[in-house]
């Protein structure tokens, strides 16, 4: 098909008992101009303009058990051979326009429910840069985040306010005070904490911001506090404004639940970096033959305009293999159609000990490294906890082993003694 | 634990190689006041106020293969026995408040990623009605939808504009004209169709609404056209207003992609029923040990304020077993904490033939029954297609077999001949 139309592509991992060519054509049809009725005269023009096309099929090894059940396939006879393939489909840009919900309805949408497939995962998307430009994209990204926090040449060391929920505004301010006294770079709310009656958003902000300002005056840079503003559209906008007015430098949002249109709306008006908490993401990715790869996921959120995105941690408390975590972080750094990179945020079960592997595997310090227990549970206290994280990264960057570096760095020594056996 | 606090509950299907009591306590801790640090004085008060509690564990049969992999469990020794259980957790209402994104961060959130579990699915949620009242809820629901469409005592018969994408405004208007001439009750846009350059939203609306108005004058009731307004917050609000001003009676949204905060925002200002298209839902539900049950999903969307929600169809082109489809529709009808029911929308592979089974299994006519090919592909044309759907339901409601009823109803006869063998 020769065509001058501008296209974006989606790549899938597909499993089906049917021939892969047929499945690929079904997908292309369903997600564009499928289910045709004859229209006088216009049919060819319509097809030329709107029909998606299959651009690649790479057959993989087949399996004998379906990954996901399909009542449709069972009604049509069942099978004991399920083909797998990577397929790529090209869609006309004009089918969608600069509309994330329609982009997702097109590249994902009903596909996961197709009776013909026993597995379907969106592996990647790609698009021309002049199409990507029509979306907002990150306003701050990695460089803007670093500028705002005054942290350069090393990772941003951070933590999460714990307990997750239950602290009064005054208790929160006291913890923030201890963390800032330790020269921390970054603090975030827990995603469970938004606006409870015993610690309303406004009161927390009022209690916390003077503490941060006090330390900023002392430190010559302002610790970045990602305050959870998740809520209704009006709440998020007014909370963004309140954070800004109070001198805050970041807002956090549970992106999967407030959704793409809400984040885009916030992005258009934000004057602060958007810290994207991906809680819920596991439901979309944990089965390898279903849902979304992180590569595709982070691209779509970059289009929507987030600046920082969670990627779990290596040797974390979560299910995810370390290789997958590293691949996620790398994808946040990778160029995508001219859309600027976002800051990967490592957390869960983190302490100074992961620094060398992170640096070696990632080859970059453009990241946030968040430790909860790894800072607060340090035997020398919070200040030693933060220091141990920084020392871990100093060792990693200078290529010295943690054990050697710890000889002259007691905070790191304490961390190794406390967390190193685990 | 004796307590006066108001609570909502979440019920899960969980799989883990660890003892289920421990997993349940981990979940309750992680999703409330977990990862404790000692706070002078306040700890007991905090626990009493904010800690979630495990209220029920029902052990199920264990399995020998994990449903989902966990690098965390593998690092900690692996297993060849994976326990399954249904567990229920009670959360304090005050942890969350009337905030859907925080409700989801709490009952779902990071749980899907827990290293301890090899399966986790949110089966159901429940809450006191005075908590549910704090959310918007449906503005129209089933009764409001029926009033707006002037259809009572039978299902609303509808169709989807096809091809999915590619039609000009004029072509769309011509198809709408044919459908309305057949006295159809309901028409919806395809979810792929939003605002393409060859058929901009405004022009489609301008072309279509006079056609609908013309037929409304003739019919004495106005066919309901669910126009896809999915897009940015500003686009959705202005398109809602445009639909309203043009005399339209429904708006459609791809709810998973615009997201909860966007739908809530629309709900607060809408003067039209919200037709919730759930494309993408398969990614959240298709693996039986992961994600969400439809029961939980529809409850949360009811809180957000949708009025009509897709449930697939029986004997459809999708993967879903018929029993699951029926259970979904029933859950839309079921009382939930005083939040009004929503209209289930059956579609995909539908024609008159499913009417008797639908009616028998659902015991209700409160539904939309959408047929694409089952109307447009009828050998007697569109008018006969619509008539055949209505006749199918007349037969179903009066308890006469389709075959008998078809003797005196040629449209149904034609449908049986065309689609009955499939």
PDB file of N, CA, C and O in Angstrom, chain B residues 323-392:
ATOM      1  N   UNK B 323     -21.752 -16.625  31.224  1.00  0.00           N
ATOM      2  CA  UNK B 323     -22.125 -16.485  32.633  1.00  0.00           C
ATOM      3  C   UNK B 323     -21.543 -15.213  33.236  1.00  0.00           C
ATOM      4  O   UNK B 323     -22.173 -14.553  34.073  1.00  0.00           O
ATOM      5  N   UNK B 324     -20.322 -14.913  32.833  1.00  0.00           N
ATOM      6  CA  UNK B 324     -19.656 -13.725  33.341  1.00  0.00           C
ATOM      7  C   UNK B 324     -20.356 -12.458  32.847  1.00  0.00           C
ATOM      8  O   UNK B 324     -20.515 -11.484  33.589  1.00  0.00           O
ATOM      9  N   UNK B 325     -20.795 -12.484  31.591  1.00  0.00           N
ATOM     10  CA  UNK B 325     -21.504 -11.340  31.011  1.00  0.00           C
ATOM     11  C   UNK B 325     -22.804 -11.085  31.775  1.00  0.00           C
ATOM     12  O   UNK B 325     -23.122  -9.945  32.148  1.00  0.00           O
ATOM     13  N   UNK B 326     -23.526 -12.155  32.036  1.00  0.00           N
ATOM     14  CA  UNK B 326     -24.800 -12.024  32.756  1.00  0.00           C
ATOM     15  C   UNK B 326     -24.561 -11.519  34.183  1.00  0.00           C
ATOM     16  O   UNK B 326     -25.261 -10.632  34.687  1.00  0.00           O
ATOM     17  N   UNK B 327     -23.532 -12.067  34.822  1.00  0.00           N
ATOM     18  CA  UNK B 327     -23.216 -11.622  36.187  1.00  0.00           C
ATOM     19  C   UNK B 327     -22.872 -10.130  36.196  1.00  0.00           C
ATOM     20  O   UNK B 327     -23.256  -9.397  37.118  1.00  0.00           O
ATOM     21  N   UNK B 328     -22.158  -9.677  35.174  1.00  0.00           N
ATOM     22  CA  UNK B 328     -21.827  -8.251  35.077  1.00  0.00           C
ATOM     23  C   UNK B 328     -23.083  -7.402  34.999  1.00  0.00           C
ATOM     24  O   UNK B 328     -23.226  -6.399  35.708  1.00  0.00           O
ATOM     25  N   UNK B 329     -23.992  -7.809  34.112  1.00  0.00           N
ATOM     26  CA  UNK B 329     -25.223  -7.029  33.942  1.00  0.00           C
ATOM     27  C   UNK B 329     -26.026  -7.002  35.230  1.00  0.00           C
ATOM     28  O   UNK B 329     -26.558  -5.954  35.631  1.00  0.00           O
ATOM     29  N   UNK B 330     -26.093  -8.146  35.898  1.00  0.00           N
ATOM     30  CA  UNK B 330     -26.834  -8.184  37.171  1.00  0.00           C
ATOM     31  C   UNK B 330     -26.204  -7.258  38.206  1.00  0.00           C
ATOM     32  O   UNK B 330     -26.904  -6.626  38.996  1.00  0.00           O
ATOM     33  N   UNK B 331     -24.887  -7.201  38.211  1.00  0.00           N
ATOM     34  CA  UNK B 331     -24.237  -6.342  39.207  1.00  0.00           C
ATOM     35  C   UNK B 331     -24.546  -4.865  38.951  1.00  0.00           C
ATOM     36  O   UNK B 331     -24.625  -4.077  39.888  1.00  0.00           O
ATOM     37  N   UNK B 332     -24.743  -4.498  37.673  1.00  0.00           N
ATOM     38  CA  UNK B 332     -25.147  -3.114  37.362  1.00  0.00           C
ATOM     39  C   UNK B 332     -26.529  -2.796  37.937  1.00  0.00           C
ATOM     40  O   UNK B 332     -26.827  -1.652  38.254  1.00  0.00           O
ATOM     41  N   UNK B 333     -27.373  -3.822  38.021  1.00  0.00           N
ATOM     42  CA  UNK B 333     -28.743  -3.650  38.524  1.00  0.00           C
ATOM     43  C   UNK B 333     -28.819  -3.682  40.044  1.00  0.00           C
ATOM     44  O   UNK B 333     -29.818  -3.263  40.620  1.00  0.00           O
ATOM     45  N   UNK B 334     -27.808  -4.243  40.677  1.00  0.00           N
ATOM     46  CA  UNK B 334     -27.888  -4.551  42.106  1.00  0.00           C
ATOM     47  C   UNK B 334     -27.661  -3.314  42.958  1.00  0.00           C
ATOM     48  O   UNK B 334     -26.802  -2.487  42.654  1.00  0.00           O
ATOM     49  N   UNK B 335     -28.418  -3.230  44.024  1.00  0.00           N
ATOM     50  CA  UNK B 335     -28.252  -2.119  44.947  1.00  0.00           C
ATOM     51  C   UNK B 335     -26.836  -2.106  45.518  1.00  0.00           C
ATOM     52  O   UNK B 335     -26.256  -3.141  45.819  1.00  0.00           O
ATOM     53  N   UNK B 336     -26.267  -0.928  45.615  1.00  0.00           N
ATOM     54  CA  UNK B 336     -24.941  -0.780  46.205  1.00  0.00           C
ATOM     55  C   UNK B 336     -24.933   0.477  47.070  1.00  0.00           C
ATOM     56  O   UNK B 336     -24.841   1.587  46.568  1.00  0.00           O
ATOM     57  N   UNK B 337     -25.098   0.263  48.341  1.00  0.00           N
ATOM     58  CA  UNK B 337     -24.967   1.346  49.317  1.00  0.00           C
ATOM     59  C   UNK B 337     -25.819   2.566  48.963  1.00  0.00           C
ATOM     60  O   UNK B 337     -25.411   3.707  49.189  1.00  0.00           O
ATOM     61  N   UNK B 338     -26.979   2.298  48.359  1.00  0.00           N
ATOM     62  CA  UNK B 338     -27.873   3.400  48.027  1.00  0.00           C
ATOM     63  C   UNK B 338     -27.515   4.152  46.755  1.00  0.00           C
ATOM     64  O   UNK B 338     -28.193   5.105  46.376  1.00  0.00           O
ATOM     65  N   UNK B 339     -26.449   3.725  46.077  1.00  0.00           N
ATOM     66  CA  UNK B 339     -26.068   4.355  44.803  1.00  0.00           C
ATOM     67  C   UNK B 339     -26.949   3.752  43.710  1.00  0.00           C
ATOM     68  O   UNK B 339     -27.048   2.533  43.614  1.00  0.00           O
ATOM     69  N   UNK B 340     -27.571   4.576  42.894  1.00  0.00           N
ATOM     70  CA  UNK B 340     -28.543   4.015  41.963  1.00  0.00           C
ATOM     71  C   UNK B 340     -27.893   3.142  40.894  1.00  0.00           C
ATOM     72  O   UNK B 340     -26.729   3.324  40.538  1.00  0.00           O
ATOM     73  N   UNK B 341     -28.658   2.151  40.405  1.00  0.00           N
ATOM     74  CA  UNK B 341     -28.152   1.228  39.381  1.00  0.00           C
ATOM     75  C   UNK B 341     -27.831   1.949  38.074  1.00  0.00           C
ATOM     76  O   UNK B 341     -28.291   3.076  37.855  1.00  0.00           O
ATOM     77  N   UNK B 342     -27.051   1.277  37.237  1.00  0.00           N
ATOM     78  CA  UNK B 342     -26.747   1.808  35.905  1.00  0.00           C
ATOM     79  C   UNK B 342     -27.233   0.823  34.853  1.00  0.00           C
ATOM     80  O   UNK B 342     -27.437  -0.357  35.123  1.00  0.00           O
ATOM     81  N   UNK B 343     -27.415   1.342  33.648  1.00  0.00           N
ATOM     82  CA  UNK B 343     -27.961   0.561  32.541  1.00  0.00           C
ATOM     83  C   UNK B 343     -26.860  -0.293  31.924  1.00  0.00           C
ATOM     84  O   UNK B 343     -25.888   0.253  31.387  1.00  0.00           O
ATOM     85  N   UNK B 344     -26.967  -1.630  31.961  1.00  0.00           N
ATOM     86  CA  UNK B 344     -25.960  -2.457  31.287  1.00  0.00           C
ATOM     87  C   UNK B 344     -26.159  -2.428  29.764  1.00  0.00           C
ATOM     88  O   UNK B 344     -27.300  -2.444  29.292  1.00  0.00           O
ATOM     89  N   UNK B 345     -25.060  -2.361  29.040  1.00  0.00           N
ATOM     90  CA  UNK B 345     -25.093  -2.240  27.583  1.00  0.00           C
ATOM     91  C   UNK B 345     -24.484  -3.497  26.981  1.00  0.00           C
ATOM     92  O   UNK B 345     -23.298  -3.773  27.166  1.00  0.00           O
ATOM     93  N   UNK B 346     -25.317  -4.281  26.303  1.00  0.00           N
ATOM     94  CA  UNK B 346     -24.845  -5.514  25.661  1.00  0.00           C
ATOM     95  C   UNK B 346     -24.471  -5.215  24.219  1.00  0.00           C
ATOM     96  O   UNK B 346     -25.258  -4.645  23.475  1.00  0.00           O
ATOM     97  N   UNK B 347     -23.256  -5.630  23.838  1.00  0.00           N
ATOM     98  CA  UNK B 347     -22.892  -5.483  22.425  1.00  0.00           C
ATOM     99  C   UNK B 347     -21.826  -6.492  22.050  1.00  0.00           C
ATOM    100  O   UNK B 347     -21.287  -7.178  22.904  1.00  0.00           O
ATOM    101  N   UNK B 348     -21.518  -6.569  20.770  1.00  0.00           N
ATOM    102  CA  UNK B 348     -20.569  -7.484  20.139  1.00  0.00           C
ATOM    103  C   UNK B 348     -21.258  -8.782  19.729  1.00  0.00           C
ATOM    104  O   UNK B 348     -21.669  -9.581  20.575  1.00  0.00           O
ATOM    105  N   UNK B 349     -21.368  -8.959  18.447  1.00  0.00           N
ATOM    106  CA  UNK B 349     -21.947 -10.190  17.912  1.00  0.00           C
ATOM    107  C   UNK B 349     -23.412 -10.398  18.254  1.00  0.00           C
ATOM    108  O   UNK B 349     -23.901 -11.525  18.282  1.00  0.00           O
ATOM    109  N   UNK B 350     -24.133  -9.314  18.503  1.00  0.00           N
ATOM    110  CA  UNK B 350     -25.527  -9.444  18.943  1.00  0.00           C
ATOM    111  C   UNK B 350     -26.496  -9.372  17.758  1.00  0.00           C
ATOM    112  O   UNK B 350     -26.270  -8.687  16.770  1.00  0.00           O
ATOM    113  N   UNK B 351     -27.589 -10.091  17.892  1.00  0.00           N
ATOM    114  CA  UNK B 351     -28.748  -9.998  16.977  1.00  0.00           C
ATOM    115  C   UNK B 351     -29.966 -10.449  17.761  1.00  0.00           C
ATOM    116  O   UNK B 351     -29.868 -10.662  18.981  1.00  0.00           O
ATOM    117  N   UNK B 352     -31.094 -10.556  17.109  1.00  0.00           N
ATOM    118  CA  UNK B 352     -32.339 -10.901  17.808  1.00  0.00           C
ATOM    119  C   UNK B 352     -32.231 -12.221  18.569  1.00  0.00           C
ATOM    120  O   UNK B 352     -32.914 -12.423  19.587  1.00  0.00           O
ATOM    121  N   UNK B 353     -31.387 -13.091  18.102  1.00  0.00           N
ATOM    122  CA  UNK B 353     -31.301 -14.442  18.658  1.00  0.00           C
ATOM    123  C   UNK B 353     -30.921 -14.524  20.126  1.00  0.00           C
ATOM    124  O   UNK B 353     -31.240 -15.505  20.807  1.00  0.00           O
ATOM    125  N   UNK B 354     -30.228 -13.530  20.640  1.00  0.00           N
ATOM    126  CA  UNK B 354     -29.824 -13.599  22.052  1.00  0.00           C
ATOM    127  C   UNK B 354     -30.938 -13.145  23.008  1.00  0.00           C
ATOM    128  O   UNK B 354     -30.818 -13.330  24.222  1.00  0.00           O
ATOM    129  N   UNK B 355     -31.997 -12.546  22.470  1.00  0.00           N
ATOM    130  CA  UNK B 355     -33.028 -11.950  23.338  1.00  0.00           C
ATOM    131  C   UNK B 355     -33.625 -12.943  24.350  1.00  0.00           C
ATOM    132  O   UNK B 355     -33.687 -12.624  25.546  1.00  0.00           O
ATOM    133  N   UNK B 356     -34.065 -14.128  23.924  1.00  0.00           N
ATOM    134  CA  UNK B 356     -34.688 -15.029  24.916  1.00  0.00           C
ATOM    135  C   UNK B 356     -33.741 -15.416  26.059  1.00  0.00           C
ATOM    136  O   UNK B 356     -34.142 -15.377  27.232  1.00  0.00           O
ATOM    137  N   UNK B 357     -32.495 -15.748  25.727  1.00  0.00           N
ATOM    138  CA  UNK B 357     -31.539 -16.114  26.783  1.00  0.00           C
ATOM    139  C   UNK B 357     -31.243 -14.924  27.696  1.00  0.00           C
ATOM    140  O   UNK B 357     -31.140 -15.077  28.914  1.00  0.00           O
ATOM    141  N   UNK B 358     -31.086 -13.767  27.104  1.00  0.00           N
ATOM    142  CA  UNK B 358     -30.812 -12.572  27.910  1.00  0.00           C
ATOM    143  C   UNK B 358     -31.946 -12.328  28.895  1.00  0.00           C
ATOM    144  O   UNK B 358     -31.726 -12.088  30.079  1.00  0.00           O
ATOM    145  N   UNK B 359     -33.164 -12.380  28.376  1.00  0.00           N
ATOM    146  CA  UNK B 359     -34.315 -12.097  29.234  1.00  0.00           C
ATOM    147  C   UNK B 359     -34.455 -13.155  30.314  1.00  0.00           C
ATOM    148  O   UNK B 359     -34.693 -12.840  31.488  1.00  0.00           O
ATOM    149  N   UNK B 360     -34.265 -14.400  29.927  1.00  0.00           N
ATOM    150  CA  UNK B 360     -34.433 -15.497  30.891  1.00  0.00           C
ATOM    151  C   UNK B 360     -33.377 -15.417  31.987  1.00  0.00           C
ATOM    152  O   UNK B 360     -33.654 -15.572  33.163  1.00  0.00           O
ATOM    153  N   UNK B 361     -32.121 -15.128  31.584  1.00  0.00           N
ATOM    154  CA  UNK B 361     -31.033 -15.134  32.567  1.00  0.00           C
ATOM    155  C   UNK B 361     -30.991 -13.852  33.398  1.00  0.00           C
ATOM    156  O   UNK B 361     -30.568 -13.870  34.549  1.00  0.00           O
ATOM    157  N   UNK B 362     -31.406 -12.750  32.790  1.00  0.00           N
ATOM    158  CA  UNK B 362     -31.312 -11.473  33.482  1.00  0.00           C
ATOM    159  C   UNK B 362     -32.588 -11.165  34.257  1.00  0.00           C
ATOM    160  O   UNK B 362     -32.540 -10.479  35.283  1.00  0.00           O
ATOM    161  N   UNK B 363     -33.727 -11.669  33.766  1.00  0.00           N
ATOM    162  CA  UNK B 363     -34.999 -11.405  34.446  1.00  0.00           C
ATOM    163  C   UNK B 363     -35.369  -9.938  34.456  1.00  0.00           C
ATOM    164  O   UNK B 363     -36.009  -9.457  35.389  1.00  0.00           O
ATOM    165  N   UNK B 364     -34.956  -9.227  33.430  1.00  0.00           N
ATOM    166  CA  UNK B 364     -35.191  -7.787  33.395  1.00  0.00           C
ATOM    167  C   UNK B 364     -35.101  -7.305  31.953  1.00  0.00           C
ATOM    168  O   UNK B 364     -34.450  -7.933  31.113  1.00  0.00           O
ATOM    169  N   UNK B 365     -35.765  -6.196  31.689  1.00  0.00           N
ATOM    170  CA  UNK B 365     -35.597  -5.556  30.378  1.00  0.00           C
ATOM    171  C   UNK B 365     -34.817  -4.246  30.502  1.00  0.00           C
ATOM    172  O   UNK B 365     -34.749  -3.470  29.554  1.00  0.00           O
ATOM    173  N   UNK B 366     -34.242  -4.026  31.680  1.00  0.00           N
ATOM    174  CA  UNK B 366     -33.470  -2.796  31.878  1.00  0.00           C
ATOM    175  C   UNK B 366     -32.066  -2.952  31.309  1.00  0.00           C
ATOM    176  O   UNK B 366     -31.092  -3.199  32.043  1.00  0.00           O
ATOM    177  N   UNK B 367     -31.984  -2.815  30.015  1.00  0.00           N
ATOM    178  CA  UNK B 367     -30.701  -2.968  29.341  1.00  0.00           C
ATOM    179  C   UNK B 367     -30.760  -2.291  27.982  1.00  0.00           C
ATOM    180  O   UNK B 367     -31.832  -1.994  27.462  1.00  0.00           O
ATOM    181  N   UNK B 368     -29.562  -2.060  27.437  1.00  0.00           N
ATOM    182  CA  UNK B 368     -29.450  -1.694  26.032  1.00  0.00           C
ATOM    183  C   UNK B 368     -28.939  -2.920  25.294  1.00  0.00           C
ATOM    184  O   UNK B 368     -28.025  -3.593  25.762  1.00  0.00           O
ATOM    185  N   UNK B 369     -29.556  -3.197  24.153  1.00  0.00           N
ATOM    186  CA  UNK B 369     -29.113  -4.329  23.343  1.00  0.00           C
ATOM    187  C   UNK B 369     -28.669  -3.777  21.996  1.00  0.00           C
ATOM    188  O   UNK B 369     -29.496  -3.355  21.186  1.00  0.00           O
ATOM    189  N   UNK B 370     -27.350  -3.757  21.785  1.00  0.00           N
ATOM    190  CA  UNK B 370     -26.787  -3.136  20.581  1.00  0.00           C
ATOM    191  C   UNK B 370     -26.346  -4.202  19.585  1.00  0.00           C
ATOM    192  O   UNK B 370     -25.588  -5.106  19.935  1.00  0.00           O
ATOM    193  N   UNK B 371     -26.811  -4.063  18.378  1.00  0.00           N
ATOM    194  CA  UNK B 371     -26.411  -4.965  17.299  1.00  0.00           C
ATOM    195  C   UNK B 371     -25.821  -4.153  16.160  1.00  0.00           C
ATOM    196  O   UNK B 371     -26.407  -3.155  15.751  1.00  0.00           O
ATOM    197  N   UNK B 372     -24.659  -4.565  15.690  1.00  0.00           N
ATOM    198  CA  UNK B 372     -24.054  -3.907  14.527  1.00  0.00           C
ATOM    199  C   UNK B 372     -24.489  -4.648  13.282  1.00  0.00           C
ATOM    200  O   UNK B 372     -25.494  -4.311  12.654  1.00  0.00           O
ATOM    201  N   UNK B 373     -23.779  -5.730  12.967  1.00  0.00           N
ATOM    202  CA  UNK B 373     -24.152  -6.570  11.824  1.00  0.00           C
ATOM    203  C   UNK B 373     -25.555  -7.123  11.958  1.00  0.00           C
ATOM    204  O   UNK B 373     -26.253  -7.310  10.956  1.00  0.00           O
ATOM    205  N   UNK B 374     -26.009  -7.365  13.168  1.00  0.00           N
ATOM    206  CA  UNK B 374     -27.344  -7.912  13.413  1.00  0.00           C
ATOM    207  C   UNK B 374     -28.463  -6.978  12.991  1.00  0.00           C
ATOM    208  O   UNK B 374     -29.612  -7.390  12.866  1.00  0.00           O
ATOM    209  N   UNK B 375     -28.140  -5.710  12.785  1.00  0.00           N
ATOM    210  CA  UNK B 375     -29.118  -4.762  12.236  1.00  0.00           C
ATOM    211  C   UNK B 375     -28.749  -4.396  10.798  1.00  0.00           C
ATOM    212  O   UNK B 375     -29.542  -4.536   9.875  1.00  0.00           O
ATOM    213  N   UNK B 376     -27.502  -3.960  10.619  1.00  0.00           N
ATOM    214  CA  UNK B 376     -27.103  -3.459   9.297  1.00  0.00           C
ATOM    215  C   UNK B 376     -26.958  -4.600   8.291  1.00  0.00           C
ATOM    216  O   UNK B 376     -27.151  -4.403   7.096  1.00  0.00           O
ATOM    217  N   UNK B 377     -26.650  -5.798   8.800  1.00  0.00           N
ATOM    218  CA  UNK B 377     -26.485  -6.937   7.896  1.00  0.00           C
ATOM    219  C   UNK B 377     -27.757  -7.736   7.667  1.00  0.00           C
ATOM    220  O   UNK B 377     -27.729  -8.808   7.062  1.00  0.00           O
ATOM    221  N   UNK B 378     -28.877  -7.237   8.165  1.00  0.00           N
ATOM    222  CA  UNK B 378     -30.140  -7.967   7.969  1.00  0.00           C
ATOM    223  C   UNK B 378     -30.492  -7.988   6.478  1.00  0.00           C
ATOM    224  O   UNK B 378     -30.392  -6.957   5.807  1.00  0.00           O
ATOM    225  N   UNK B 379     -30.914  -9.161   5.977  1.00  0.00           N
ATOM    226  CA  UNK B 379     -31.195  -9.252   4.521  1.00  0.00           C
ATOM    227  C   UNK B 379     -32.310  -8.305   4.073  1.00  0.00           C
ATOM    228  O   UNK B 379     -32.335  -7.890   2.907  1.00  0.00           O
ATOM    229  N   UNK B 380     -33.182  -7.909   4.981  1.00  0.00           N
ATOM    230  CA  UNK B 380     -34.257  -6.995   4.614  1.00  0.00           C
ATOM    231  C   UNK B 380     -33.896  -5.532   4.790  1.00  0.00           C
ATOM    232  O   UNK B 380     -34.744  -4.656   4.661  1.00  0.00           O
ATOM    233  N   UNK B 381     -32.638  -5.272   5.163  1.00  0.00           N
ATOM    234  CA  UNK B 381     -32.227  -3.879   5.338  1.00  0.00           C
ATOM    235  C   UNK B 381     -32.292  -3.436   6.793  1.00  0.00           C
ATOM    236  O   UNK B 381     -32.667  -4.205   7.684  1.00  0.00           O
ATOM    237  N   UNK B 382     -31.925  -2.179   6.994  1.00  0.00           N
ATOM    238  CA  UNK B 382     -31.803  -1.648   8.348  1.00  0.00           C
ATOM    239  C   UNK B 382     -33.129  -1.665   9.093  1.00  0.00           C
ATOM    240  O   UNK B 382     -33.199  -2.048  10.267  1.00  0.00           O
ATOM    241  N   UNK B 383     -34.194  -1.281   8.419  1.00  0.00           N
ATOM    242  CA  UNK B 383     -35.500  -1.223   9.087  1.00  0.00           C
ATOM    243  C   UNK B 383     -35.904  -2.622   9.566  1.00  0.00           C
ATOM    244  O   UNK B 383     -36.371  -2.797  10.702  1.00  0.00           O
ATOM    245  N   UNK B 384     -35.689  -3.597   8.724  1.00  0.00           N
ATOM    246  CA  UNK B 384     -36.017  -4.980   9.116  1.00  0.00           C
ATOM    247  C   UNK B 384     -35.092  -5.446  10.234  1.00  0.00           C
ATOM    248  O   UNK B 384     -35.500  -6.210  11.120  1.00  0.00           O
ATOM    249  N   UNK B 385     -33.849  -4.968  10.205  1.00  0.00           N
ATOM    250  CA  UNK B 385     -32.899  -5.333  11.259  1.00  0.00           C
ATOM    251  C   UNK B 385     -33.364  -4.838  12.611  1.00  0.00           C
ATOM    252  O   UNK B 385     -33.376  -5.585  13.602  1.00  0.00           O
ATOM    253  N   UNK B 386     -33.740  -3.571  12.679  1.00  0.00           N
ATOM    254  CA  UNK B 386     -34.231  -3.014  13.945  1.00  0.00           C
ATOM    255  C   UNK B 386     -35.511  -3.736  14.369  1.00  0.00           C
ATOM    256  O   UNK B 386     -35.672  -4.129  15.534  1.00  0.00           O
ATOM    257  N   UNK B 387     -36.405  -3.927  13.417  1.00  0.00           N
ATOM    258  CA  UNK B 387     -37.671  -4.613  13.729  1.00  0.00           C
ATOM    259  C   UNK B 387     -37.411  -6.019  14.257  1.00  0.00           C
ATOM    260  O   UNK B 387     -38.070  -6.465  15.200  1.00  0.00           O
ATOM    261  N   UNK B 388     -36.439  -6.713  13.675  1.00  0.00           N
ATOM    262  CA  UNK B 388     -36.158  -8.087  14.114  1.00  0.00           C
ATOM    263  C   UNK B 388     -35.689  -8.113  15.570  1.00  0.00           C
ATOM    264  O   UNK B 388     -36.023  -9.033  16.322  1.00  0.00           O
ATOM    265  N   UNK B 389     -34.918  -7.097  15.976  1.00  0.00           N
ATOM    266  CA  UNK B 389     -34.470  -7.015  17.376  1.00  0.00           C
ATOM    267  C   UNK B 389     -35.678  -6.828  18.294  1.00  0.00           C
ATOM    268  O   UNK B 389     -35.803  -7.468  19.342  1.00  0.00           O
ATOM    269  N   UNK B 390     -36.573  -5.926  17.876  1.00  0.00           N
ATOM    270  CA  UNK B 390     -37.746  -5.661  18.715  1.00  0.00           C
ATOM    271  C   UNK B 390     -38.640  -6.898  18.800  1.00  0.00           C
ATOM    272  O   UNK B 390     -39.152  -7.242  19.869  1.00  0.00           O
ATOM    273  N   UNK B 391     -38.781  -7.575  17.667  1.00  0.00           N
ATOM    274  CA  UNK B 391     -39.615  -8.792  17.643  1.00  0.00           C
ATOM    275  C   UNK B 391     -38.987  -9.901  18.489  1.00  0.00           C
ATOM    276  O   UNK B 391     -39.685 -10.665  19.163  1.00  0.00           O
ATOM    277  N   UNK B 392     -37.670  -9.980  18.441  1.00  0.00           N
ATOM    278  CA  UNK B 392     -36.983 -10.974  19.276  1.00  0.00           C
ATOM    279  C   UNK B 392     -37.314 -10.762  20.749  1.00  0.00           C
ATOM    280  O   UNK B 392     -37.567 -11.714  21.496  1.00  0.00           O
TER     281      UNK B 392
END
